[in-house]
XYZ file of C-alpha atoms in Angstrom:
597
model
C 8.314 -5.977 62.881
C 5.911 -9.089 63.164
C 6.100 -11.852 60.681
C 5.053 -15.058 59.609
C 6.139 -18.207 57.865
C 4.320 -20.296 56.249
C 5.023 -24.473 54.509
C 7.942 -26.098 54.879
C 9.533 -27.020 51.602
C 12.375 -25.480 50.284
C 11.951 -22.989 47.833
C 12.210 -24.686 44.026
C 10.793 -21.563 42.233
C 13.494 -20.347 39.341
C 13.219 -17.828 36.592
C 15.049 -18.337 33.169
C 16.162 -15.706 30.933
C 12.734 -14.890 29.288
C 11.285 -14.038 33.034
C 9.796 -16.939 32.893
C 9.155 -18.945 36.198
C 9.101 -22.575 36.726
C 8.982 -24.990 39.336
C 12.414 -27.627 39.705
C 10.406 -30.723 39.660
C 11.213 -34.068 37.821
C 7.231 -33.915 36.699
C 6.853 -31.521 33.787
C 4.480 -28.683 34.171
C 1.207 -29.124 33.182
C -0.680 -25.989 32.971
C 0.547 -22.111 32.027
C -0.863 -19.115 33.943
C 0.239 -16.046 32.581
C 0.029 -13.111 34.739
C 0.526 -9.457 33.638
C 3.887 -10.411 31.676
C 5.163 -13.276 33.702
C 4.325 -16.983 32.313
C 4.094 -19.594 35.353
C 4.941 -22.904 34.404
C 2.846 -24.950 36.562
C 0.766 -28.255 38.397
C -2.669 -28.350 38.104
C -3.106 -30.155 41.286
C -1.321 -28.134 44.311
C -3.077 -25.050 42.761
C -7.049 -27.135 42.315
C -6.869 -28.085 45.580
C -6.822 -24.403 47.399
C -8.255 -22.217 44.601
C -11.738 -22.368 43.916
C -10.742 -19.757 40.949
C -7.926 -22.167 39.593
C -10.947 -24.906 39.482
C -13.216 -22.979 37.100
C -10.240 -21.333 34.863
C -8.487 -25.065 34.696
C -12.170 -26.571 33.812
C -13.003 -23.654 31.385
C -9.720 -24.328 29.877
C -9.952 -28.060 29.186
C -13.252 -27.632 27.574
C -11.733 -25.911 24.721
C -8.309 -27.811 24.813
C -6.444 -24.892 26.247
C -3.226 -25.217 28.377
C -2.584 -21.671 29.133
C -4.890 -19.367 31.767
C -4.563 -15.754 31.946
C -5.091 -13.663 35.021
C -4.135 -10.155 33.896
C -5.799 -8.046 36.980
C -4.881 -10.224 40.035
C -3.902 -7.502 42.979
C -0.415 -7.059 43.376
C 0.726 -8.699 40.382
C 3.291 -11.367 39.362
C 4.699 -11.249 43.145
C 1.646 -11.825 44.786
C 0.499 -14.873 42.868
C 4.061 -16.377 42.977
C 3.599 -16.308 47.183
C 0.206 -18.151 46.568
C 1.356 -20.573 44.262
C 4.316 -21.328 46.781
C 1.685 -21.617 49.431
C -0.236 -24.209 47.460
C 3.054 -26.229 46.824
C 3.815 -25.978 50.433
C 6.679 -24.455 49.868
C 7.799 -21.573 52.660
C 6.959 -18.127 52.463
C 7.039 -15.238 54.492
C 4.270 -12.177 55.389
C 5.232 -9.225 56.855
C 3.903 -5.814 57.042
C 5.253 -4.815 53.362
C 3.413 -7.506 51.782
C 0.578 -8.931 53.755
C -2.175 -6.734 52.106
C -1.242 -7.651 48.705
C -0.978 -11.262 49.451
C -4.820 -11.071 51.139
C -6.034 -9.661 48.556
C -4.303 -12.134 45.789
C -5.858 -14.453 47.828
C -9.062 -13.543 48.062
C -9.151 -13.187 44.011
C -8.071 -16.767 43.651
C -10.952 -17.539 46.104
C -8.539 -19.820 48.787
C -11.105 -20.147 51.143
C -11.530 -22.557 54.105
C -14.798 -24.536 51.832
C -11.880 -25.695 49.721
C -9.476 -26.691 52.227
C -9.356 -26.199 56.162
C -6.352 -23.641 56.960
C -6.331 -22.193 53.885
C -4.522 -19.226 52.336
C -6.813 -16.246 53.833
C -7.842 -18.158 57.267
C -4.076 -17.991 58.197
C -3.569 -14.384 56.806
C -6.376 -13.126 58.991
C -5.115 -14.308 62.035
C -1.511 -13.089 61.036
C -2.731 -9.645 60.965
C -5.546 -9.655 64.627
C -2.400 -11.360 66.357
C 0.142 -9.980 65.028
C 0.024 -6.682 62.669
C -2.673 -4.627 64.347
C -1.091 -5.179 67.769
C 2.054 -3.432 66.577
C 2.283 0.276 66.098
C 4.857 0.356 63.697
C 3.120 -2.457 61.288
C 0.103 -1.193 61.438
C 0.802 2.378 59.662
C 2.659 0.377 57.077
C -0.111 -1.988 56.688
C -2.336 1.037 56.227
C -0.022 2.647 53.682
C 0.325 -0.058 51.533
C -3.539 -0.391 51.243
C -3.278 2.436 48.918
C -2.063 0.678 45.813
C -4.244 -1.805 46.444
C -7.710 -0.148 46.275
C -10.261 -0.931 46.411
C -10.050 -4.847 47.332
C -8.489 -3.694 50.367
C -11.093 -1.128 51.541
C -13.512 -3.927 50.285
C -11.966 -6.239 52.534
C -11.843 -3.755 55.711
C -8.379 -3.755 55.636
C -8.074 0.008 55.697
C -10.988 0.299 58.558
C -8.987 -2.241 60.620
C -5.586 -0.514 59.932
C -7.481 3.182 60.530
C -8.765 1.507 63.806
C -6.072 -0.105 65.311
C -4.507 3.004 64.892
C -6.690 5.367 66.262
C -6.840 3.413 69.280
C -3.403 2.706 70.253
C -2.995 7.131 69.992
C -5.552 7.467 72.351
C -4.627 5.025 75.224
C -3.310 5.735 78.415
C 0.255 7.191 77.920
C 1.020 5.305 81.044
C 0.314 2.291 78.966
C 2.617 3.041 76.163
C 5.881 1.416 75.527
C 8.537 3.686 73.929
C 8.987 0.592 71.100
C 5.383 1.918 69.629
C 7.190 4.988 68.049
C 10.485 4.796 66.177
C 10.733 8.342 65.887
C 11.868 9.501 69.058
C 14.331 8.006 71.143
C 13.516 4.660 73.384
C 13.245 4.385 77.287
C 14.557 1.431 78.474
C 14.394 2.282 82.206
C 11.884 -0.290 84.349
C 10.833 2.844 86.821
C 7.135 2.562 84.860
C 6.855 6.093 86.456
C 9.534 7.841 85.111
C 9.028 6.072 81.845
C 4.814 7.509 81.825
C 6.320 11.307 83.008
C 8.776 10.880 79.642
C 6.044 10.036 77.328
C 4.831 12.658 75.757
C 0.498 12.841 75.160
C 1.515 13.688 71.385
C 4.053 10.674 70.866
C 2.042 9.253 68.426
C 1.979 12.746 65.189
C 5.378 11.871 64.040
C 5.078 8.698 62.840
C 1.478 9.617 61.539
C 2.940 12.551 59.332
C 3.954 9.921 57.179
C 0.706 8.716 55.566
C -0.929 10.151 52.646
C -3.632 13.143 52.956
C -6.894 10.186 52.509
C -5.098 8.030 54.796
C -4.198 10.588 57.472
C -7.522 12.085 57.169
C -9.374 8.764 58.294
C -6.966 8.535 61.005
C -7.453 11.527 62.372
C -10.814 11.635 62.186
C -11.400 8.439 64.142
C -9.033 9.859 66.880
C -11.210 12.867 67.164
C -14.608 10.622 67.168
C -13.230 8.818 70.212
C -13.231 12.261 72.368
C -9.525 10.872 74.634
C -7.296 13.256 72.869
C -7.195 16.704 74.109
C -7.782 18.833 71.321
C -4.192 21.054 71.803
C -2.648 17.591 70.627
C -5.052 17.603 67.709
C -3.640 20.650 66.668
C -0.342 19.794 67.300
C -0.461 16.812 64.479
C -2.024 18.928 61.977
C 0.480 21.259 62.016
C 3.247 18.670 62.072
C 1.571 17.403 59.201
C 1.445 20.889 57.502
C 5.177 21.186 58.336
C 6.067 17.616 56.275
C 3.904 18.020 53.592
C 3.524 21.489 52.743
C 7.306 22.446 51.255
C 8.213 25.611 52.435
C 5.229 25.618 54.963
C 7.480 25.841 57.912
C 8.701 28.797 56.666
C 6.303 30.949 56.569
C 4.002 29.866 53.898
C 3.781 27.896 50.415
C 5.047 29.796 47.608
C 3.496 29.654 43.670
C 5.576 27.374 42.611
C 4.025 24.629 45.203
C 1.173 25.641 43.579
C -0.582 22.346 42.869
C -3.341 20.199 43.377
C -2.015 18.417 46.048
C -1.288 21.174 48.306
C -4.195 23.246 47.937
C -6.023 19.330 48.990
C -3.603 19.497 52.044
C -4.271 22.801 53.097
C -8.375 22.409 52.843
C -8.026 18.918 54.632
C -6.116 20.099 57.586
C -8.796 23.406 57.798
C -11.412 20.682 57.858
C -9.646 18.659 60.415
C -9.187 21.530 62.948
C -10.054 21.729 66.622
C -13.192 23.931 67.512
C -11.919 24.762 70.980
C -10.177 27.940 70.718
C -6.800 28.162 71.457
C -6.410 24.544 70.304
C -4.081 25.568 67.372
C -1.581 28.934 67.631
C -3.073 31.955 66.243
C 0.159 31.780 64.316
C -0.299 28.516 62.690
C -3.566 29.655 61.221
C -2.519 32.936 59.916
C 0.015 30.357 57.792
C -2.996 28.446 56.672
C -4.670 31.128 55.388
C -1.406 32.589 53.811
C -1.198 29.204 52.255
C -4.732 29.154 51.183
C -4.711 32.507 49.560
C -1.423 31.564 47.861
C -2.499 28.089 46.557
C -6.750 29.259 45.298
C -8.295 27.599 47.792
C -11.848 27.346 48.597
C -13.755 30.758 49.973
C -15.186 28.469 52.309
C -11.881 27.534 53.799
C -10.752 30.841 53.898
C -13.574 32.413 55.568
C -13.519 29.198 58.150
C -10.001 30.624 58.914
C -10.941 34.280 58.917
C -13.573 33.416 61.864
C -10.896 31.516 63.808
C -8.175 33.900 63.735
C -10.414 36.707 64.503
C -11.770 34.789 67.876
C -7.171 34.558 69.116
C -6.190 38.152 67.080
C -4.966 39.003 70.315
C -2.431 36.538 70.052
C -1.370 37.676 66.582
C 2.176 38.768 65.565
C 2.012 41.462 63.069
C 4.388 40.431 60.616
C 2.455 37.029 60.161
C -0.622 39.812 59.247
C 1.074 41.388 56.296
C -0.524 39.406 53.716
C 0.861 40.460 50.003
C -1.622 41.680 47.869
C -3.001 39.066 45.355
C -4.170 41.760 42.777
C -7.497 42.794 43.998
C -6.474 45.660 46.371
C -5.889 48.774 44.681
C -3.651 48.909 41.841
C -0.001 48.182 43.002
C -1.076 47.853 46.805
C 1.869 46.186 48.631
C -0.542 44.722 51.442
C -4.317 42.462 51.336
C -5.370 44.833 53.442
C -9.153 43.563 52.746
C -8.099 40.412 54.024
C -6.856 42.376 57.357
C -10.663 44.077 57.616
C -12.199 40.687 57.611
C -10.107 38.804 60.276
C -10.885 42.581 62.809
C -14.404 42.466 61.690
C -14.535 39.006 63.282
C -13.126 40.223 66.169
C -14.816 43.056 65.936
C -18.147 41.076 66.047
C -17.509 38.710 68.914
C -16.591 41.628 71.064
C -20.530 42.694 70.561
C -22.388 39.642 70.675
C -20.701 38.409 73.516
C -18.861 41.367 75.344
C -17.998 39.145 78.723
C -15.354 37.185 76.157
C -13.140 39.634 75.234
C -11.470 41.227 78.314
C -9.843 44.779 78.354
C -6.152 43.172 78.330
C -7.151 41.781 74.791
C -8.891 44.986 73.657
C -5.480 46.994 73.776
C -3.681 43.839 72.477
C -5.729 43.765 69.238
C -6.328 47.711 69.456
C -2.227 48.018 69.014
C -2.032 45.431 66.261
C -4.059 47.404 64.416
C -2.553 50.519 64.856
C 1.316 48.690 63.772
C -0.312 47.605 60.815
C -1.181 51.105 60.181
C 1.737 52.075 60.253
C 3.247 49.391 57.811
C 0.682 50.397 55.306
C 1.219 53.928 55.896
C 4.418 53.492 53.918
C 2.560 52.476 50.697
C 2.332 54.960 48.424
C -0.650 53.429 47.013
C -2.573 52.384 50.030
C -6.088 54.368 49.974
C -6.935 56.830 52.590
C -10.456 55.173 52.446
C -9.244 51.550 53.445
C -6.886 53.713 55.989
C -9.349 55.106 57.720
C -11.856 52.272 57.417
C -9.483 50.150 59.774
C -8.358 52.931 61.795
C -12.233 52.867 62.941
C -12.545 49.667 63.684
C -10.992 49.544 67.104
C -12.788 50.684 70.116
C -12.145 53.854 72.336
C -11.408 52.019 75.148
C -8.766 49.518 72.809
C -6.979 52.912 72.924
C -5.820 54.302 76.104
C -3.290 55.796 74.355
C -2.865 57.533 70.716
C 0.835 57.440 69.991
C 1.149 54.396 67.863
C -1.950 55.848 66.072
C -0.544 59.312 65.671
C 2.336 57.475 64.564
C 0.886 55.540 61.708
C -0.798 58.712 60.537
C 2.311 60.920 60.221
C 3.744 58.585 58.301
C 0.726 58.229 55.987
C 0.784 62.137 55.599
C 4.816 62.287 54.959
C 4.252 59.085 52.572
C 0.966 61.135 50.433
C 1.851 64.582 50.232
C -0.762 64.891 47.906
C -3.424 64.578 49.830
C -6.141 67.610 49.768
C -6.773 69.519 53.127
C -9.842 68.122 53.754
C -8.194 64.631 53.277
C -5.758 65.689 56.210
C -8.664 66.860 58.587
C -10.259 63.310 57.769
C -7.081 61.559 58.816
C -6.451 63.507 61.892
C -10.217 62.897 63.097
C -8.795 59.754 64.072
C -6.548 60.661 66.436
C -8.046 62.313 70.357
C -4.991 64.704 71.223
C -6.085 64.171 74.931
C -4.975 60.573 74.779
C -1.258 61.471 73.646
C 1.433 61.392 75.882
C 4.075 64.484 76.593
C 6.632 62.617 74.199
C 4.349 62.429 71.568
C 2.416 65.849 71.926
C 6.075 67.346 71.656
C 6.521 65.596 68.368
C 3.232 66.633 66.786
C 3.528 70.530 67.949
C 6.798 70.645 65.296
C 5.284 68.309 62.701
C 4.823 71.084 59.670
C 3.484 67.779 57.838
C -0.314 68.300 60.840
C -3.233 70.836 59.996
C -2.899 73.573 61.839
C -6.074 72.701 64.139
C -4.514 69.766 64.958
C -1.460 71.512 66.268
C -3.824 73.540 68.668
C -5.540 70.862 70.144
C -2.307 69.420 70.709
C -0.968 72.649 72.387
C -4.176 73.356 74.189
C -4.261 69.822 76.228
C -0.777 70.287 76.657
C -1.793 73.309 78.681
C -4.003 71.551 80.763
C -1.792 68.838 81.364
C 0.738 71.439 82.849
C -2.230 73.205 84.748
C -3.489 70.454 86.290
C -2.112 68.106 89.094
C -1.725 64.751 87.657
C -4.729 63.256 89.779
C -7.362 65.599 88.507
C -5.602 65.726 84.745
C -5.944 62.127 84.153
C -4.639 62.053 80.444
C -6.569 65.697 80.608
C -10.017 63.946 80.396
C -10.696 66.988 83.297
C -10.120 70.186 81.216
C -13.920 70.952 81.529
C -12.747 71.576 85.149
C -10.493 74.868 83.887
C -12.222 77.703 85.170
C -11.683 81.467 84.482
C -7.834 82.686 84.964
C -4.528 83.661 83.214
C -5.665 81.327 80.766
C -8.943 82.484 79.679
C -8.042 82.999 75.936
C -7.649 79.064 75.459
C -11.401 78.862 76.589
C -12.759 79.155 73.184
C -14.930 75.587 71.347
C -12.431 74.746 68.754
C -14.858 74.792 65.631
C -14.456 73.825 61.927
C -15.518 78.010 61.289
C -12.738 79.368 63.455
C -10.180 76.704 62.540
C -10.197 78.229 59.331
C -8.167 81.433 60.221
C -4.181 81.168 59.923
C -2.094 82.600 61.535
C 1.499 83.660 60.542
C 4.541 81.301 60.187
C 5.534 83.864 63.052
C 2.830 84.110 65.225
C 3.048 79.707 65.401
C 6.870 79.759 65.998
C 6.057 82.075 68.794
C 3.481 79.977 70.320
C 5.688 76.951 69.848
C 8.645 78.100 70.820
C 6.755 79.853 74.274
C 5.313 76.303 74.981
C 9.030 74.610 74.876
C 10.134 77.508 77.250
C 7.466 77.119 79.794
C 8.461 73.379 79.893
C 4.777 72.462 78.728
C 5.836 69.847 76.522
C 8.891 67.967 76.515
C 10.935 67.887 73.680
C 13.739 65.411 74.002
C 16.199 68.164 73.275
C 18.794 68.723 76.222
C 18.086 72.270 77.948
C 20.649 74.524 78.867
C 21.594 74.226 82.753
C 19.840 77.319 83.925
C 16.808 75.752 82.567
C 17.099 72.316 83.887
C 17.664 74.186 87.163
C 14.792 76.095 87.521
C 12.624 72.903 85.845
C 13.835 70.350 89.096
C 13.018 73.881 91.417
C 9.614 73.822 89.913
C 9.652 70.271 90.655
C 10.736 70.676 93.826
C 8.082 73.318 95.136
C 5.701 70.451 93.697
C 4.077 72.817 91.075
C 3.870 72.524 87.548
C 4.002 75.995 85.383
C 0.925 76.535 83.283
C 1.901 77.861 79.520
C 1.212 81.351 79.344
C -0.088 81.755 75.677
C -0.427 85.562 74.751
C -3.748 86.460 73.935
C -2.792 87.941 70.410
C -1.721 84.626 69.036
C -4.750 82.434 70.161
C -7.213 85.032 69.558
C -6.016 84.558 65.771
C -5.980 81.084 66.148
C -9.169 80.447 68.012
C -11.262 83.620 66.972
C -14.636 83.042 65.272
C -14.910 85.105 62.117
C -17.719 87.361 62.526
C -18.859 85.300 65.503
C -19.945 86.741 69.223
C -16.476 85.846 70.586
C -15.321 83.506 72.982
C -17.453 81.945 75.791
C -15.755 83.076 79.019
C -18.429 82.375 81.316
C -17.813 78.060 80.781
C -15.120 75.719 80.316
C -14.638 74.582 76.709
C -16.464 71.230 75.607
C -12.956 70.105 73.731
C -14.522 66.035 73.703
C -16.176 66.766 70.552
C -14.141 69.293 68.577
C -16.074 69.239 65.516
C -19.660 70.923 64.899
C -22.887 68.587 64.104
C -22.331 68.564 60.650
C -18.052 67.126 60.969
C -16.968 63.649 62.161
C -16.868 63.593 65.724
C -13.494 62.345 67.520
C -13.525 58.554 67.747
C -14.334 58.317 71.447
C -16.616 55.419 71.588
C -17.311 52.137 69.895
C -17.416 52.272 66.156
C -19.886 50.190 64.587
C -18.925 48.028 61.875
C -21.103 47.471 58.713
């Protein structure tokens, strides 16, 4: 730390008893100043002749026979004006970092300029601090500190602008530049290989040691360091969330919790939202999902939320889900466990860059935001107060081609219909429009064909593309996007449009344990049981020959399950159009792009 001494006399300052202060002279005083509750008993003439204040009060005084002057708002107090006085006795004093500022500006009340004497009080304190202070790291952020207290003569007297800019520009030099003394945070180099020492340095050495300012402070600081355009912007984000980390308790964490619900934090929070990076991926997706956890906790803003909403939905991709599950603050539905509104708005964003700007968002993060959603489908599945309507609303807003597969959707929705049992059965049709049977995988088909919690229409589909998927070689299958190419055969029956009308007929418990139980015989979908050995035998035989066995499905049971009532029968001359299921007037499958109100 820099310092300087001033005079050379020895220090003859006492206090008595009373806290008063006096000077150990064999001349008597001659004038009192009392400041704040501190009487000086003083000379007139060391203090005349560097005060241009002193001169007035003194001459002011004498004109109405008064021995005693009162200062009662001199900046920094009693301690300040007892360096100045010392300085105008000659006597030695020392500046450093701690107590510079106040001393400047105690000086620059009591007017000590150079037209009353050359060298004076303030000429010397200037060139203390543009030789010595703002050349030093370290002295310069508790210079800037301690400007605080001392508003706003400091700020009046650039202090705080010098500080902010000796700051900002020592954090963006070279790193090759920087000496390991400028931080006392992390540990010093003391090797002379300058080239090692410039690999060791680290382009954020400087957010540390700046987490220790207040919010207006850091703010200014920061700022400036982003107005000079040397800092990459990653290190930018880097010291705000350092920052967040110190002075957000709990932060770190996770989030802040109500009772850090204050002023101050919710300041914090909206300063650091202010301060961030526009270059994407210049702050984690994760460290702004804990801002806006933060913000929603603490009441911040709407405009600070929705600045976060935007920026988390341009990284989802990079998302983890359980920094997603946002508690609900009271406006979801009654006794919701999850904001799942919130959840909405960050997709949406996503949502809305992937159509303005489609050469953005690449495939890879299509299915990475395409199975975030469909996890936190799942997780709110397992609220027993979580709407069908909001279920489905976010269900649609992923993309057909987010969704190569359906299992994690199927997934979410089973659990949503073992979770609400009470839902009505054209609830359940609504819910299992979501899900394209094609797109499930043998694993999951075999789970849905014994899930008694599925409309029965559902099961079918399932059974039917499991058909084709045994029928077909895997080349011309392709997840069974080819079962228009089924022509006329053994398997005619299974030819039929699935409707809404004929979907309506059901058959017996007996005729559907038939048709399951033929399908896990015929090896059309695998179950995850253990076969028998004959079984498994004749399976790797099948394997062998390089043919996969077709499920034979007896006409009797599918013409119950697939019959139209009253209709002209089934169209055996075609393959079945199975992409859209439904009829004009029924929700389509979700094939394609959903569009987004």
């Amino acid at each position: 730390m820099k310092f300087m001494k001033l005079g050379s006399k020895p220090d003859s300052f006492q206090t008595d008893c009373n806290d008063n202060t006096f000077v150990a002279t064999e001349l008597a005083s001659d004038i009192i100043v009392k400041v704040g509750d501190v009487k000086f008993f003083l000379h007139k003439f060391p203090l005349l002749s560097k005060s241009s204040l002193m001169q007035k009060l003194v001459a002011a005084a004498s004109e109405e026979t008064i021995d005693e002057i009162e200062i009662p708002d001199i900046p920094g107090g009693p301690a300040s004006f007892e360096i100045c006085a010392k300085f105008c006795y000659g006597i030695v004093v020392t500046l450093n970092a701690y107590n510079v500022v106040a001393v400047r500006c105690a000086a620059e009340y009591l007017e000590m300029l150079e037209t009353v004497e050359k060298g004076n009080l303030i000429y010397k304190i200037e060139v203390f601090l543009s030789t010595g202070i703002f050349r030093v790291w370290r002295d310069s952020i508790i210079v800037l500190q301690s400007t605080r207290s001392l508003l706003p003569c400091s700020d009046d007297l650039k202090l705080v602008s010098h500080c902010v800019d000796s700051i900002a520009s020592k954090a963006c030099m070279d790193i090759s530049k920087v000496n390991w003394s400028y931080t006392y945070s992390r540990k010093r180099f003391t090797s002379d290989n300058s080239h090692t020492r410039q690999q060791l340095v680290p382009k954020d050495w400087w957010i540390e040691d700046l987490c220790e300012l207040d919010l207006d402070l850091y703010s200014r600081v920061l700022s400036t360091i982003k107005a000079k355009e040397r800092v990459p912007e990653k290190v930018i984000g880097e010291a705000l969330r350092a920052y967040a980390c110190r002075k957000l308790p709990g932060f770190g964490k996770g989030s802040v919790t109500e009772r850090n619900n204050d002023m101050k934090s919710e300041s914090i929070v909206e300063a650091i939202v202010e301060l961030l990076p526009l270059e994407k991926g210049s702050v984690s997706c994760s460290f702004l999902l804990k801002l806006l956890g933060s913000a929603r906790m603490l009441h911040c803003n709407e405009n600070i939320k929705r600045d976060l909403v935007k920026k988390i939905g341009r990284q989802l991709d990079e998302a983890h889900l359980s920094d997603l599950l946002f508690p609900s603050n009271g406006d979801e539905e009654e006794n919701a466990i999850y904001d799942v509104e919130m959840f909405l708005s960050i997709v949406k964003e996503f949502v809305m860059i992937e159509r303005e700007d489609p050469g953005l968002v690449f495939d890879s993060t299509k299915i990475a935001v395409g199975k975030l959603v469909d996890g936190y489908l799942a997780e709110i599945a397992k609220d027993p107060y979580q709407s069908l309507t909001k279920f489905i609303e976010l269900a649609n807003m992923v993309s057909a081609d987010a969704r190569p597969v359906h299992d994690e959707l199927y997934h979410a929705i089973d659990l949503y219909l073992k979770e609400h049992q009470e839902l009505s059965k054209g609830e359940k049709k609504k819910l299992c429009r979501l899900m394209d049977c094609k797109k499930l995988s043998s694993e999951a088909s075999a789970h849905a064909v014994q899930n008694e919690s599925l409309p029965l229409r559902v099961v079918v589909q399932v059974l039917y593309f499991e058909q084709l998927r045994a029928a077909l070689p895997a080349t011309t299958c392709n997840g069974c996007s080819g079962a228009t190419e089924i022509g006329s055969g053994s398997n005619g029956s299974l030819r039929s449009v699935i409707t809404e009308e004929n979907m309506d007929s059901v058959p017996t418990v007996e005729d559907i344990k038939s048709l399951k139980s033929m399908v896990l015989v015929n090896g059309g979908v695998k179950t995850g049981h253990r076969s028998s050995s004959s079984d498994s035998n004749k399976t790797t035989e099948d394997k062998g020959n390089g043919k996969v066995k077709a499920i034979a499905m007896p006409k009797k049971i599918f013409g119950k399950l697939l019959s139209n009532k009253g209709g002209s029968g089934s169209d055996t001359t075609g393959s079945p159009d199975l992409s859209k299921p439904e009829d004009s007037k029924s929700t389509p499958l979700r094939n394609g792009r959903h569009s987004v109100s």
